[in-house]
Amino acid sequence: MSFLTFFGLISALFGLYQYSFYMIQGPSDGFLIPYFLPHIKSLRVTGFYGQPNLFSVFLIVIILSYFYKYSSVDNLNLPGIFCFFKYFPFFVVSYVFFLTGSRAGTLSLLLIIAFMVVLVLQKRLFCSELFESKEFWTLVLVLICAFSVYRLQPFIFSDSSFSPRALSAVGTGIDVRFLLWMSSFLIFFDNFLFGTGLGTFGLVQDSYALLARDLLGFVPYEAMSNTDWAHNELFQLFAETGFLGGGLCIVLLIYYFYSFLKLLVGNRGGLDKKVFFIHLFIFPFIFQSMFSWVLRSPQLLVLFFVFLGIFLANNDLIKIKFGETQKKLVFFASTVGLFLTCLLFSYELSIGKFREEVLSAVQVSDTLQEMNNLVDNPYSSYRVMSKVLPHYAKLTLAAEDVAFAKQIIPLYIRLVSFEGSRWQWYDLARLYLLDGRESEARGAIEEAIDLMPSDNLTWSFLHYLNMLEASRNTGRPLESFWPQGDVLDFSKMELSND
């Protein structure tokens, strides 16, 4: 527990450094610390995770660790006025937690603290020693002080961008979440038993978004976006793994809450603090996974399975005794798993090496052969195409390189067959136009419009194609079809994927 609180403090200090950097210099373009601390684009602190909601889950775990640690030993007192400094690490962690601006995280922490307050008032928690309840109330007071400092920022900084409202305003809105959740249900109903496969939500979500929007009725077109995450782990598991995977998750959830309820109801007196916190450490993962993609982060997933393993080890859900044959099978499965891990690691190295080559290449066409090799590998195909092809398209359109456009158009066709996001169709339409294939460009841009009919840029592109045809049919200059004579240059007009 001491290691966890210490590491949490170090992480919070780096988060505070991120916040200070943004205040002084604004958004960063790259890593604040190379390969260590990700960039920061807004005031919402992201920590090592590069995402504020994920960082908030980790910090809640650290806050709970402080509650457990400070209430477990009565030897942390410092002499005189220095006694207040022992709470300073907890204050820093709490303050940085609020700087993440995570609404789900704040609600999760509020529920946990309120629950513990009720149990302490009922003398069921932190009641075996006098110092335990004293430490608990002191930590609650420090937590309130950290929140108060966070809320006072609008009065400290005149710039409205430093206000808590601005901190919490950045992120995925509730209307987008409803759209993604409805899409998850539709995907599940179409693939009831086995789902679409892990990690495929982003590939299929676009084809369900319009129907999901129509069924909901209150989501504006502008809120529609493509993402790899459903912002609800349970819904996404049902969509990707069907009834089998989602059903297993439901069983684990039922057992967790049954075990927690059994602990609370079966012990009318003082609760076993250790057992109580074993249950409590899992709660923020479950709660926030209902609003974000907590269990899609490898770091948080490892931490979650550690706590889950401790929880299951302290419960009698399943007991398995391995014989000699079973031990050999486990050893064989572990060996195969290790081999596959090494194989996938080699693929990851190839992808990482290719990424560096693309970023440092003088002529991007020199990397096309390696690109084709990675695209032929099913493991890396989609990831490489979705990340690299937009970069290729941007450079190709800027240089008006028709020859290279001809080479990457087949890859773009393959990409839209995988995913078919509106900005992918838009890029494909621009490449078609550069190659002089107006009819194909028209078909591609119409696909983009179908995915979001309210987008002005795609309609402007279609209007441009219509004016090109009108210019040829009438013999009038293209510029004459615009009142101000300013023809849009679509080669430099990007369509964002937010």
Short mmCIF file of C-alpha atoms in Angstrom, two decimals:
data_model
loop_
_atom_site.label_atom_id
_atom_site.label_comp_id
_atom_site.label_asym_id
_atom_site.label_seq_id
_atom_site.Cartn_x
_atom_site.Cartn_y
_atom_site.Cartn_z
CA MET A 1 0.00 0.00 0.00
CA SER A 2 2.90 2.36 0.73
CA PHE A 3 4.29 1.76 -2.75
CA LEU A 4 0.89 2.51 -4.28
CA THR A 5 0.51 5.80 -2.40
CA PHE A 6 4.08 6.82 -3.21
CA PHE A 7 3.71 6.04 -6.91
CA GLY A 8 0.36 7.83 -6.90
CA LEU A 9 1.98 10.94 -5.46
CA ILE A 10 4.71 10.89 -8.13
CA SER A 11 2.04 10.51 -10.83
CA ALA A 12 0.04 13.40 -9.36
CA LEU A 13 3.13 15.62 -9.32
CA PHE A 14 3.68 14.94 -13.02
CA GLY A 15 0.02 15.77 -13.57
CA LEU A 16 0.57 19.04 -11.73
CA TYR A 17 3.53 19.69 -14.02
CA GLN A 18 1.26 19.16 -17.04
CA TYR A 19 -1.22 21.67 -15.64
CA SER A 20 1.50 24.24 -14.93
CA PHE A 21 2.96 23.78 -18.40
CA TYR A 22 -0.40 24.49 -20.01
CA MET A 23 -0.95 27.56 -17.86
CA ILE A 24 2.41 29.04 -18.83
CA GLN A 25 2.93 27.90 -22.44
CA GLY A 26 -0.42 26.61 -23.63
CA PRO A 27 -1.03 23.34 -25.53
CA SER A 28 1.96 21.17 -26.35
CA ASP A 29 2.63 19.59 -29.74
CA GLY A 30 4.55 16.56 -28.52
CA PHE A 31 5.58 14.71 -25.38
CA LEU A 32 6.31 16.96 -22.40
CA ILE A 33 8.88 14.37 -21.37
CA PRO A 34 9.93 12.18 -24.34
CA TYR A 35 8.39 8.67 -24.21
CA PHE A 36 7.25 9.35 -20.64
CA LEU A 37 4.71 12.15 -20.19
CA PRO A 38 2.19 12.68 -23.01
CA HIS A 39 1.25 16.04 -24.49
CA ILE A 40 -1.55 18.18 -23.06
CA LYS A 41 -4.11 19.86 -25.33
CA SER A 42 -6.40 21.39 -22.69
CA LEU A 43 -6.45 22.18 -18.99
CA ARG A 44 -7.73 18.69 -18.22
CA VAL A 45 -4.78 16.84 -16.73
CA THR A 46 -4.11 13.49 -18.40
CA GLY A 47 -1.09 12.14 -16.51
CA PHE A 48 0.80 9.12 -17.82
CA TYR A 49 -2.41 7.76 -19.33
CA GLY A 50 -2.81 10.56 -21.86
CA GLN A 51 -6.55 10.74 -21.11
CA PRO A 52 -8.20 12.52 -18.15
CA ASN A 53 -10.97 9.97 -17.46
CA LEU A 54 -8.47 7.12 -17.31
CA PHE A 55 -6.15 9.13 -15.06
CA SER A 56 -9.06 9.91 -12.72
CA VAL A 57 -9.74 6.18 -12.15
CA PHE A 58 -6.13 5.65 -11.13
CA LEU A 59 -6.20 8.65 -8.78
CA ILE A 60 -9.39 7.41 -7.09
CA VAL A 61 -7.56 4.16 -6.36
CA ILE A 62 -4.70 6.19 -4.86
CA ILE A 63 -7.13 8.28 -2.77
CA LEU A 64 -8.67 5.08 -1.38
CA SER A 65 -5.17 3.79 -0.67
CA TYR A 66 -4.49 6.86 1.47
CA PHE A 67 -7.72 6.28 3.41
CA TYR A 68 -6.69 2.70 4.10
CA LYS A 69 -3.08 3.51 4.93
CA TYR A 70 -3.71 6.50 7.21
CA SER A 71 -6.38 4.66 9.16
CA SER A 72 -4.27 1.53 9.60
CA VAL A 73 -1.22 2.84 11.45
CA ASP A 74 -1.00 5.41 14.23
CA ASN A 75 2.66 6.27 13.76
CA LEU A 76 2.45 8.94 11.07
CA ASN A 77 2.26 11.91 13.45
CA LEU A 78 4.85 14.65 13.03
CA PRO A 79 5.86 17.04 15.83
CA GLY A 80 4.22 20.44 16.24
CA ILE A 81 3.02 22.35 13.22
CA PHE A 82 4.64 19.82 10.90
CA CYS A 83 1.78 17.41 11.63
CA PHE A 84 -0.19 19.11 8.86
CA PHE A 85 2.42 18.20 6.26
CA LYS A 86 1.63 14.51 6.51
CA TYR A 87 -1.63 15.27 4.67
CA PHE A 88 0.08 17.27 1.94
CA PRO A 89 0.63 14.25 -0.38
CA PHE A 90 -3.06 13.39 -0.07
CA PHE A 91 -4.00 17.01 -0.84
CA VAL A 92 -1.84 17.00 -3.99
CA VAL A 93 -3.35 13.75 -5.25
CA SER A 94 -6.89 14.99 -4.52
CA TYR A 95 -6.31 18.36 -6.20
CA VAL A 96 -4.87 16.76 -9.34
CA PHE A 97 -7.83 14.39 -9.40
CA PHE A 98 -10.22 17.35 -9.65
CA LEU A 99 -7.97 18.88 -12.34
CA THR A 100 -8.79 15.93 -14.59
CA GLY A 101 -12.26 17.45 -14.97
CA SER A 102 -13.77 13.97 -15.06
CA ARG A 103 -17.49 14.15 -14.35
CA ALA A 104 -17.84 10.38 -14.03
CA GLY A 105 -14.78 10.29 -11.78
CA THR A 106 -16.13 13.02 -9.52
CA LEU A 107 -19.48 11.24 -9.23
CA SER A 108 -17.72 7.94 -8.52
CA LEU A 109 -15.59 9.47 -5.75
CA LEU A 110 -18.63 11.28 -4.29
CA LEU A 111 -20.57 8.01 -4.07
CA ILE A 112 -17.64 6.22 -2.43
CA ILE A 113 -17.00 8.95 0.15
CA ALA A 114 -20.71 9.32 0.92
CA PHE A 115 -20.98 5.55 1.40
CA MET A 116 -18.01 5.50 3.78
CA VAL A 117 -19.38 8.51 5.70
CA VAL A 118 -22.65 6.66 6.31
CA LEU A 119 -20.80 3.57 7.55
CA VAL A 120 -18.56 5.64 9.82
CA LEU A 121 -21.56 7.47 11.29
CA GLN A 122 -23.15 4.06 11.94
CA LYS A 123 -19.88 3.04 13.66
CA ARG A 124 -19.42 0.12 11.28
CA LEU A 125 -16.21 1.35 9.66
CA PHE A 126 -13.04 2.83 11.19
CA CYS A 127 -14.43 2.13 14.64
CA SER A 128 -11.97 -0.32 16.20
CA GLU A 129 -9.54 2.43 17.24
CA LEU A 130 -10.17 6.09 18.09
CA PHE A 131 -7.48 7.35 15.71
CA GLU A 132 -9.12 5.60 12.74
CA SER A 133 -12.24 7.76 12.70
CA LYS A 134 -10.12 10.85 13.42
CA GLU A 135 -7.92 10.14 10.40
CA PHE A 136 -10.96 9.47 8.24
CA TRP A 137 -12.63 12.79 9.02
CA THR A 138 -9.33 14.63 8.59
CA LEU A 139 -8.85 13.13 5.13
CA VAL A 140 -12.43 14.04 4.19
CA LEU A 141 -11.70 17.62 5.28
CA VAL A 142 -8.49 17.69 3.21
CA LEU A 143 -10.45 16.35 0.23
CA ILE A 144 -12.99 19.17 0.63
CA CYS A 145 -10.14 21.70 0.81
CA ALA A 146 -8.67 20.34 -2.44
CA PHE A 147 -12.06 20.64 -4.11
CA SER A 148 -12.46 24.18 -2.77
CA VAL A 149 -9.10 25.25 -4.22
CA TYR A 150 -10.15 23.75 -7.53
CA ARG A 151 -13.42 25.67 -7.47
CA LEU A 152 -11.69 28.94 -6.58
CA GLN A 153 -9.70 28.98 -9.83
CA PRO A 154 -12.12 31.31 -11.69
CA PHE A 155 -11.45 33.95 -9.02
CA ILE A 156 -7.68 33.41 -9.19
CA PHE A 157 -7.41 33.46 -12.98
CA SER A 158 -9.26 36.07 -15.00
CA ASP A 159 -9.16 33.92 -18.15
CA SER A 160 -12.42 31.97 -18.35
CA SER A 161 -10.59 28.99 -19.87
CA PHE A 162 -9.16 28.26 -16.40
CA SER A 163 -12.56 27.84 -14.80
CA PRO A 164 -13.83 24.45 -13.60
CA ARG A 165 -16.69 24.82 -16.06
CA ALA A 166 -14.18 25.00 -18.90
CA LEU A 167 -12.37 22.00 -17.46
CA SER A 168 -15.45 19.81 -17.45
CA ALA A 169 -16.85 21.09 -20.74
CA VAL A 170 -14.21 19.33 -22.81
CA GLY A 171 -15.06 15.74 -23.68
CA THR A 172 -17.72 13.51 -25.11
CA GLY A 173 -21.21 14.90 -24.55
CA ILE A 174 -24.11 12.90 -23.18
CA ASP A 175 -25.94 12.98 -26.52
CA VAL A 176 -22.96 11.32 -28.21
CA ARG A 177 -22.89 8.68 -25.49
CA PHE A 178 -26.57 7.88 -26.03
CA LEU A 179 -25.87 7.52 -29.74
CA LEU A 180 -22.96 5.14 -29.12
CA TRP A 181 -24.96 3.12 -26.58
CA MET A 182 -27.85 2.72 -28.98
CA SER A 183 -25.41 1.67 -31.70
CA SER A 184 -24.06 -0.96 -29.29
CA PHE A 185 -27.54 -2.39 -28.78
CA LEU A 186 -28.17 -2.55 -32.52
CA ILE A 187 -24.83 -4.28 -33.14
CA PHE A 188 -25.60 -6.78 -30.37
CA PHE A 189 -29.05 -7.61 -31.75
CA ASP A 190 -27.55 -8.27 -35.19
CA ASN A 191 -24.72 -10.41 -33.75
CA PHE A 192 -26.44 -11.89 -30.73
CA LEU A 193 -24.36 -14.95 -29.92
CA PHE A 194 -20.72 -14.16 -30.68
CA GLY A 195 -20.67 -10.43 -31.41
CA THR A 196 -18.49 -8.79 -34.04
CA GLY A 197 -15.15 -9.57 -32.39
CA LEU A 198 -13.03 -7.73 -29.84
CA GLY A 199 -11.83 -4.31 -31.00
CA THR A 200 -14.25 -4.09 -33.92
CA PHE A 201 -16.73 -1.56 -32.53
CA GLY A 202 -15.11 1.32 -34.41
CA LEU A 203 -15.27 -0.64 -37.65
CA VAL A 204 -19.02 -1.29 -37.58
CA GLN A 205 -20.39 1.64 -35.57
CA ASP A 206 -20.69 4.00 -38.54
CA SER A 207 -23.11 1.71 -40.34
CA TYR A 208 -25.45 1.76 -37.31
CA ALA A 209 -25.11 5.43 -36.34
CA LEU A 210 -27.86 6.81 -38.58
CA LEU A 211 -30.39 4.18 -37.47
CA ALA A 212 -29.42 4.76 -33.83
CA ARG A 213 -29.92 8.51 -34.28
CA ASP A 214 -33.32 7.99 -35.91
CA LEU A 215 -34.46 5.67 -33.11
CA LEU A 216 -33.36 8.11 -30.39
CA GLY A 217 -34.83 11.15 -32.13
CA PHE A 218 -33.08 13.81 -30.04
CA VAL A 219 -29.43 13.51 -31.14
CA PRO A 220 -28.38 16.24 -33.64
CA TYR A 221 -26.39 15.28 -36.71
CA GLU A 222 -23.51 17.42 -35.45
CA ALA A 223 -23.11 15.09 -32.47
CA MET A 224 -22.48 12.07 -34.66
CA SER A 225 -18.88 10.93 -34.70
CA ASN A 226 -16.84 7.80 -35.22
CA THR A 227 -14.95 6.29 -32.32
CA ASP A 228 -13.41 2.99 -31.30
CA TRP A 229 -15.18 3.05 -27.94
CA ALA A 230 -18.84 2.81 -26.94
CA HIS A 231 -18.09 4.74 -23.72
CA ASN A 232 -19.68 1.86 -21.84
CA GLU A 233 -17.62 -1.29 -21.37
CA LEU A 234 -20.61 -3.54 -20.71
CA PHE A 235 -22.47 -2.43 -23.84
CA GLN A 236 -19.31 -2.69 -25.93
CA LEU A 237 -18.61 -6.19 -24.63
CA PHE A 238 -22.09 -7.30 -25.63
CA ALA A 239 -21.58 -5.73 -29.08
CA GLU A 240 -18.14 -7.26 -29.63
CA THR A 241 -18.44 -10.63 -27.86
CA GLY A 242 -22.19 -11.22 -27.99
CA PHE A 243 -24.20 -12.98 -25.34
CA LEU A 244 -21.31 -15.29 -24.40
CA GLY A 245 -18.82 -12.59 -23.44
CA GLY A 246 -21.39 -10.10 -22.16
CA GLY A 247 -23.17 -12.80 -20.17
CA LEU A 248 -19.92 -13.76 -18.42
CA CYS A 249 -19.41 -10.11 -17.50
CA ILE A 250 -22.94 -9.95 -16.07
CA VAL A 251 -22.23 -13.04 -13.94
CA LEU A 252 -19.08 -11.43 -12.50
CA LEU A 253 -20.95 -8.19 -11.77
CA ILE A 254 -23.75 -10.04 -10.01
CA TYR A 255 -21.25 -12.00 -7.92
CA TYR A 256 -19.33 -8.83 -7.01
CA PHE A 257 -22.41 -6.96 -5.79
CA TYR A 258 -23.75 -10.10 -4.08
CA SER A 259 -20.45 -10.48 -2.22
CA PHE A 260 -20.46 -6.79 -1.27
CA LEU A 261 -24.05 -6.96 -0.07
CA LYS A 262 -23.32 -10.13 1.88
CA LEU A 263 -20.41 -8.37 3.58
CA LEU A 264 -22.60 -5.41 4.57
CA VAL A 265 -25.69 -7.37 5.66
CA GLY A 266 -23.84 -10.25 7.28
CA ASN A 267 -21.80 -7.98 9.56
CA ARG A 268 -24.09 -5.75 11.55
CA GLY A 269 -21.20 -4.73 13.77
CA GLY A 270 -17.82 -3.44 12.68
CA LEU A 271 -16.77 -4.34 9.14
CA ASP A 272 -13.49 -6.03 8.36
CA LYS A 273 -11.61 -3.06 6.93
CA LYS A 274 -9.34 -5.17 4.75
CA VAL A 275 -12.20 -7.12 3.15
CA PHE A 276 -14.23 -3.92 2.74
CA PHE A 277 -11.45 -2.14 0.84
CA ILE A 278 -10.82 -5.21 -1.32
CA HIS A 279 -14.38 -4.73 -2.58
CA LEU A 280 -14.15 -0.95 -2.70
CA PHE A 281 -11.03 -0.83 -4.90
CA ILE A 282 -12.96 -2.52 -7.71
CA PHE A 283 -15.93 -0.12 -7.63
CA PRO A 284 -14.38 2.87 -9.49
CA PHE A 285 -13.39 0.58 -12.36
CA ILE A 286 -16.94 -0.76 -12.65
CA PHE A 287 -18.67 2.60 -12.24
CA GLN A 288 -16.51 4.62 -14.62
CA SER A 289 -16.44 1.85 -17.21
CA MET A 290 -20.13 2.62 -17.67
CA PHE A 291 -19.17 6.05 -19.08
CA SER A 292 -15.71 5.57 -20.56
CA TRP A 293 -13.29 2.94 -21.86
CA VAL A 294 -11.48 2.26 -18.60
CA LEU A 295 -10.78 -1.41 -19.31
CA ARG A 296 -9.34 -0.66 -22.78
CA SER A 297 -6.26 0.88 -21.17
CA PRO A 298 -3.53 -1.78 -20.66
CA GLN A 299 -2.23 -0.07 -17.51
CA LEU A 300 -5.64 0.16 -15.87
CA LEU A 301 -6.56 -3.33 -17.07
CA VAL A 302 -3.52 -4.79 -15.27
CA LEU A 303 -4.42 -2.86 -12.10
CA PHE A 304 -8.04 -4.00 -12.36
CA PHE A 305 -7.08 -7.67 -12.72
CA VAL A 306 -4.77 -7.37 -9.72
CA PHE A 307 -7.66 -6.14 -7.56
CA LEU A 308 -10.04 -8.66 -9.15
CA GLY A 309 -7.59 -11.48 -8.39
CA ILE A 310 -7.32 -10.36 -4.76
CA PHE A 311 -11.12 -10.17 -4.56
CA LEU A 312 -11.63 -13.66 -6.01
CA ALA A 313 -8.87 -15.09 -3.80
CA ASN A 314 -10.79 -13.87 -0.74
CA ASN A 315 -14.05 -15.44 -1.94
CA ASP A 316 -15.14 -19.02 -2.51
CA LEU A 317 -16.56 -18.62 -6.00
CA ILE A 318 -14.52 -21.39 -7.65
CA LYS A 319 -11.88 -23.71 -6.24
CA ILE A 320 -9.82 -25.71 -8.71
CA LYS A 321 -7.31 -28.44 -7.83
CA PHE A 322 -4.94 -29.31 -10.66
CA GLY A 323 -3.73 -32.85 -11.21
CA GLU A 324 -0.59 -33.77 -13.14
CA THR A 325 -2.39 -33.82 -16.50
CA GLN A 326 -4.02 -30.44 -15.86
CA LYS A 327 -0.66 -28.96 -14.83
CA LYS A 328 0.89 -30.10 -18.10
CA LEU A 329 -1.98 -28.60 -20.08
CA VAL A 330 -1.58 -25.30 -18.23
CA PHE A 331 2.16 -25.36 -18.93
CA PHE A 332 1.53 -26.07 -22.62
CA ALA A 333 -1.07 -23.29 -22.86
CA SER A 334 1.30 -20.87 -21.11
CA THR A 335 4.11 -21.77 -23.51
CA VAL A 336 1.87 -21.21 -26.54
CA GLY A 337 0.70 -17.94 -25.05
CA LEU A 338 4.28 -16.81 -24.51
CA PHE A 339 5.17 -17.70 -28.09
CA LEU A 340 2.17 -15.79 -29.45
CA THR A 341 3.06 -12.82 -27.26
CA CYS A 342 6.58 -12.75 -28.69
CA LEU A 343 5.17 -13.03 -32.22
CA LEU A 344 2.76 -10.13 -31.67
CA PHE A 345 5.58 -8.14 -30.09
CA SER A 346 7.60 -8.53 -33.27
CA TYR A 347 4.61 -7.21 -35.23
CA GLU A 348 4.38 -4.24 -32.89
CA LEU A 349 8.06 -3.51 -33.43
CA SER A 350 7.50 -3.55 -37.20
CA ILE A 351 4.60 -1.12 -36.86
CA GLY A 352 6.64 1.18 -34.61
CA LYS A 353 9.61 1.11 -36.98
CA PHE A 354 7.37 1.90 -39.95
CA ARG A 355 5.82 4.83 -38.09
CA GLU A 356 9.26 6.34 -37.52
CA GLU A 357 10.13 5.81 -41.18
CA VAL A 358 6.98 7.60 -42.34
CA LEU A 359 7.57 10.57 -40.06
CA SER A 360 11.22 10.95 -41.07
CA ALA A 361 10.93 10.10 -44.79
CA VAL A 362 11.92 12.83 -47.28
CA GLN A 363 9.86 11.14 -50.00
CA VAL A 364 6.78 9.46 -48.56
CA SER A 365 6.56 7.26 -51.65
CA ASP A 366 9.70 5.48 -50.43
CA THR A 367 7.71 3.94 -47.59
CA LEU A 368 4.89 2.56 -49.74
CA GLN A 369 6.40 -0.90 -50.16
CA GLU A 370 6.71 -1.40 -46.41
CA MET A 371 3.17 -0.07 -46.09
CA ASN A 372 1.90 -2.75 -48.48
CA ASN A 373 3.75 -5.45 -46.50
CA LEU A 374 2.08 -4.38 -43.25
CA VAL A 375 -1.32 -4.08 -44.92
CA ASP A 376 -1.01 -7.69 -46.08
CA ASN A 377 -0.65 -8.76 -42.44
CA PRO A 378 -4.15 -9.14 -40.89
CA TYR A 379 -2.79 -8.12 -37.47
CA SER A 380 -1.53 -4.73 -38.60
CA SER A 381 -3.66 -4.07 -41.70
CA TYR A 382 -6.42 -1.89 -40.29
CA ARG A 383 -4.26 -0.06 -37.74
CA VAL A 384 -1.67 0.94 -40.30
CA MET A 385 -4.16 1.98 -42.95
CA SER A 386 -6.33 4.05 -40.58
CA LYS A 387 -3.32 5.92 -39.15
CA VAL A 388 -0.99 6.28 -42.13
CA LEU A 389 -3.28 6.74 -45.12
CA PRO A 390 -4.65 10.12 -43.93
CA HIS A 391 -1.03 11.29 -43.67
CA TYR A 392 -0.33 10.01 -47.18
CA ALA A 393 -3.46 11.72 -48.52
CA LYS A 394 -2.57 15.05 -46.91
CA LEU A 395 0.91 15.09 -48.44
CA THR A 396 -0.32 13.82 -51.81
CA LEU A 397 -3.04 16.44 -52.12
CA ALA A 398 -0.75 19.26 -51.01
CA ALA A 399 1.86 18.28 -53.62
CA GLU A 400 -0.79 17.39 -56.23
CA ASP A 401 1.10 14.17 -56.85
CA VAL A 402 -1.21 12.31 -59.25
CA ALA A 403 1.10 9.31 -59.61
CA PHE A 404 1.18 8.64 -55.87
CA ALA A 405 -2.57 9.24 -55.62
CA LYS A 406 -3.11 6.40 -58.11
CA GLN A 407 -1.04 4.13 -55.86
CA ILE A 408 -2.84 4.86 -52.59
CA ILE A 409 -6.41 4.96 -53.94
CA PRO A 410 -6.69 1.11 -53.87
CA LEU A 411 -5.57 1.18 -50.22
CA TYR A 412 -8.16 3.84 -49.43
CA ILE A 413 -10.86 1.74 -51.10
CA ARG A 414 -9.83 -1.13 -48.87
CA LEU A 415 -9.92 1.14 -45.81
CA VAL A 416 -13.44 2.40 -46.45
CA SER A 417 -14.56 -1.20 -46.95
CA PHE A 418 -13.22 -1.89 -43.44
CA GLU A 419 -14.59 1.16 -41.66
CA GLY A 420 -16.08 3.73 -44.03
CA SER A 421 -15.90 6.83 -41.84
CA ARG A 422 -17.07 10.06 -43.42
CA TRP A 423 -13.60 11.68 -43.41
CA GLN A 424 -12.22 8.57 -45.10
CA TRP A 425 -14.83 8.89 -47.86
CA TYR A 426 -14.03 12.60 -48.07
CA ASP A 427 -10.30 11.94 -48.49
CA LEU A 428 -11.04 9.26 -51.09
CA ALA A 429 -13.26 11.72 -52.99
CA ARG A 430 -10.44 14.28 -53.04
CA LEU A 431 -7.96 11.68 -54.28
CA TYR A 432 -10.39 10.62 -57.01
CA LEU A 433 -10.75 14.25 -58.08
CA LEU A 434 -6.98 14.70 -58.18
CA ASP A 435 -6.81 11.63 -60.41
CA GLY A 436 -9.49 13.11 -62.69
CA ARG A 437 -12.16 10.53 -61.79
CA GLU A 438 -15.08 12.82 -61.09
CA SER A 439 -17.82 10.19 -61.12
CA GLU A 440 -16.02 8.12 -58.47
CA ALA A 441 -15.38 11.31 -56.48
CA ARG A 442 -19.09 12.08 -56.59
CA GLY A 443 -19.98 8.61 -55.34
CA ALA A 444 -17.45 8.85 -52.49
CA ILE A 445 -18.61 12.28 -51.32
CA GLU A 446 -22.23 11.16 -51.40
CA GLU A 447 -21.28 8.32 -49.05
CA ALA A 448 -19.75 10.90 -46.68
CA ILE A 449 -22.90 13.05 -46.87
CA ASP A 450 -25.11 10.05 -46.09
CA LEU A 451 -23.16 9.51 -42.86
CA MET A 452 -23.65 13.13 -41.74
CA PRO A 453 -26.06 15.16 -43.88
CA SER A 454 -25.47 18.33 -41.83
CA ASP A 455 -21.77 18.73 -42.66
CA ASN A 456 -21.19 21.86 -44.76
CA LEU A 457 -17.77 20.88 -46.09
CA THR A 458 -18.96 17.70 -47.79
CA TRP A 459 -21.90 19.55 -49.36
CA SER A 460 -19.48 22.25 -50.57
CA PHE A 461 -17.37 19.57 -52.21
CA LEU A 462 -20.41 18.13 -53.98
CA HIS A 463 -21.36 21.65 -55.09
CA TYR A 464 -17.83 22.07 -56.45
CA LEU A 465 -18.22 18.89 -58.51
CA ASN A 466 -21.54 20.17 -59.86
CA MET A 467 -19.94 23.47 -60.84
CA LEU A 468 -17.11 21.64 -62.59
CA GLU A 469 -19.67 19.81 -64.71
CA ALA A 470 -21.61 23.03 -65.34
CA SER A 471 -18.42 24.81 -66.37
CA ARG A 472 -17.66 22.14 -68.95
CA ASN A 473 -21.21 22.11 -70.30
CA THR A 474 -21.54 25.90 -70.59
CA GLY A 475 -17.98 26.88 -71.38
CA ARG A 476 -18.00 29.46 -68.59
CA PRO A 477 -14.95 29.80 -66.31
CA LEU A 478 -15.25 27.92 -63.05
CA GLU A 479 -14.70 31.13 -61.07
CA SER A 480 -17.84 32.68 -62.54
CA PHE A 481 -20.05 30.29 -60.57
CA TRP A 482 -18.94 31.83 -57.26
CA PRO A 483 -20.22 35.34 -56.43
CA GLN A 484 -16.87 36.53 -55.14
CA GLY A 485 -14.83 34.54 -57.60
CA ASP A 486 -13.13 32.58 -54.81
CA VAL A 487 -13.07 28.89 -55.70
CA LEU A 488 -12.48 26.65 -52.69
CA ASP A 489 -9.23 24.68 -52.69
CA PHE A 490 -10.26 21.32 -51.25
CA SER A 491 -6.73 19.94 -51.39
CA LYS A 492 -5.98 21.96 -48.23
CA MET A 493 -9.36 21.58 -46.48
CA GLU A 494 -9.28 18.73 -43.98
CA LEU A 495 -12.31 17.05 -42.45
CA SER A 496 -11.68 16.35 -38.77
CA ASN A 497 -12.58 13.01 -37.23
CA ASP A 498 -13.92 14.34 -33.94
#
